[in-house]
Short mmCIF file of C-alpha atoms in Angstrom, two decimals:
data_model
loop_
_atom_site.label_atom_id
_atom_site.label_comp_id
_atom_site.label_asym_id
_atom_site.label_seq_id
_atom_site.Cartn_x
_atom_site.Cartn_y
_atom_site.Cartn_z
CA UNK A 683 -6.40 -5.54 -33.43
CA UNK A 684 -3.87 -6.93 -30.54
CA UNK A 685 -3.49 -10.37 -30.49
CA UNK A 686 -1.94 -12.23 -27.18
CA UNK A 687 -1.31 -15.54 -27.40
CA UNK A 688 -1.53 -17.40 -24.10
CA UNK A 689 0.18 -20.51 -24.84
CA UNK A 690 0.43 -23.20 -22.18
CA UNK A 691 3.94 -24.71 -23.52
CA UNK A 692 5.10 -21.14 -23.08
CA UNK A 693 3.37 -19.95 -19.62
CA UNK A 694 4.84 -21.50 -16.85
CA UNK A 695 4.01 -19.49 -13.97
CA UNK A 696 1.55 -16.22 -13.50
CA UNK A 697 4.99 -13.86 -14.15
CA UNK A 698 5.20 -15.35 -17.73
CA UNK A 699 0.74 -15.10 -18.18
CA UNK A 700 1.00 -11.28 -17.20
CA UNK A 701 4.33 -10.77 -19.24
CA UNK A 702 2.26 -12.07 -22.34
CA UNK A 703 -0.03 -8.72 -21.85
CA UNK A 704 2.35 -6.53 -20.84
CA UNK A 705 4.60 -7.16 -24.10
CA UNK A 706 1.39 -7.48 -26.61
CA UNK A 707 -0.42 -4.40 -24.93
CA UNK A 708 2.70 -2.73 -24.27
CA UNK A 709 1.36 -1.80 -20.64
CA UNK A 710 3.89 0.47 -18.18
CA UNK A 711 5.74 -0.81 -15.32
CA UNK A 712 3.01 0.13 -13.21
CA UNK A 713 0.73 -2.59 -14.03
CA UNK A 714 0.00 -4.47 -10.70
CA UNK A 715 0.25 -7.85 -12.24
CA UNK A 716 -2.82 -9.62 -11.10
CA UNK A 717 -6.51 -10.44 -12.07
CA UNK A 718 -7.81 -7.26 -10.80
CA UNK A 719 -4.93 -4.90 -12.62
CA UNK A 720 -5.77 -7.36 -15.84
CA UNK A 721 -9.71 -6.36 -15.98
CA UNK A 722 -9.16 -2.74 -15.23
CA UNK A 723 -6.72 -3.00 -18.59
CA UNK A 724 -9.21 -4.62 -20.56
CA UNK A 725 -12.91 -3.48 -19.37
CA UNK A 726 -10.85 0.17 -20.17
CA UNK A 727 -9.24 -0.81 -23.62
CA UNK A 728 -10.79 0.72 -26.64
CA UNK A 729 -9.11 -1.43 -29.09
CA UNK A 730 -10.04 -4.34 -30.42
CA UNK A 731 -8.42 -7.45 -27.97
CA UNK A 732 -8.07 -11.04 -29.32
CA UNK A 733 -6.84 -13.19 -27.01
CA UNK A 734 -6.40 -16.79 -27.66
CA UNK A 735 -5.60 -19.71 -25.39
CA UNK A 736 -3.98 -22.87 -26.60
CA UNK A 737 -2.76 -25.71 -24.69
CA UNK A 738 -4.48 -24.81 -22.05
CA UNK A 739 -4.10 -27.86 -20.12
CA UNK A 740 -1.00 -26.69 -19.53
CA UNK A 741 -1.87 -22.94 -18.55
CA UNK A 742 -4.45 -24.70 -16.18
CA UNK A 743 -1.30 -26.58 -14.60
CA UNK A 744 0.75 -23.38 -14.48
CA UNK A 745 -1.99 -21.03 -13.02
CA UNK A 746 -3.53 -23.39 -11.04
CA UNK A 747 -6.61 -21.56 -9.33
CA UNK A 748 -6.10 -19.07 -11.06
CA UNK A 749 -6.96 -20.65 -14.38
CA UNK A 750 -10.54 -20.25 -13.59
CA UNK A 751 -10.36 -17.27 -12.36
CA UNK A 752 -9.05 -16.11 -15.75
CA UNK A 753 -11.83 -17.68 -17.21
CA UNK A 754 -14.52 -16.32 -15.33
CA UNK A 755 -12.76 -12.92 -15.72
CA UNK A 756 -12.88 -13.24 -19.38
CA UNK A 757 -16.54 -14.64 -19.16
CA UNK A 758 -17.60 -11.21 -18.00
CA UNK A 759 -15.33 -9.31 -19.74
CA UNK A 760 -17.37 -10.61 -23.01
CA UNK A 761 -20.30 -9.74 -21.58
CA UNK A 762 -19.73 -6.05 -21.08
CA UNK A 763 -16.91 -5.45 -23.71
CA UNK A 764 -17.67 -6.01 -27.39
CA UNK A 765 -13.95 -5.60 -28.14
CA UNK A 766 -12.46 -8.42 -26.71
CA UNK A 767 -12.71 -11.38 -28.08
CA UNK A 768 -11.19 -14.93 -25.86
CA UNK A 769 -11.11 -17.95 -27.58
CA UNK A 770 -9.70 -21.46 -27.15
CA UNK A 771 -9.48 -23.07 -30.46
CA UNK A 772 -10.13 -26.74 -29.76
#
């Protein structure tokens, strides 16, 4: 299994949220960097995925909007993917 750690002390901006992929999914330069390039990635991944938020008060300050767009991305992700698994601890 990959594991990518979105951590909200770490993530300051979108560039550092899609660099967390990139490096644990090793993906090529041609990744478009975005929402849209992240679900094709993941609705097309065979592996299994884990990706866990933390201090995600802090991601939600650094993405802004698109903090819940991430969210509802991963919401339906879930629900046609049974290998990827998003979870905020606490």
């Amino acid at each position: 299994m990959k594991i990518i750690i979105l951590d909200g002390n770490k993530i300051k901006n979108t560039k550092h949220f899609h660099k967390a992929f990139i490096k644990a999914l090793d993906l090529p330069r041609s990744y478009g960097k975005n929402l849209d390039a992240l679900n094709d990635v993941l609705t097309s991944a065979q592996e299994e995925i884990g990706i866990i938020a933390v201090n995600t008060s802090l991601l939600s300050e650094a993405l802004g909007t698109r903090w819940q767009s991430f969210l509802q991305l991963m919401e339906d992700v879930d629900l046609e993917k049974s290998n990827i698994h998003f979870t905020i601890p606490f």
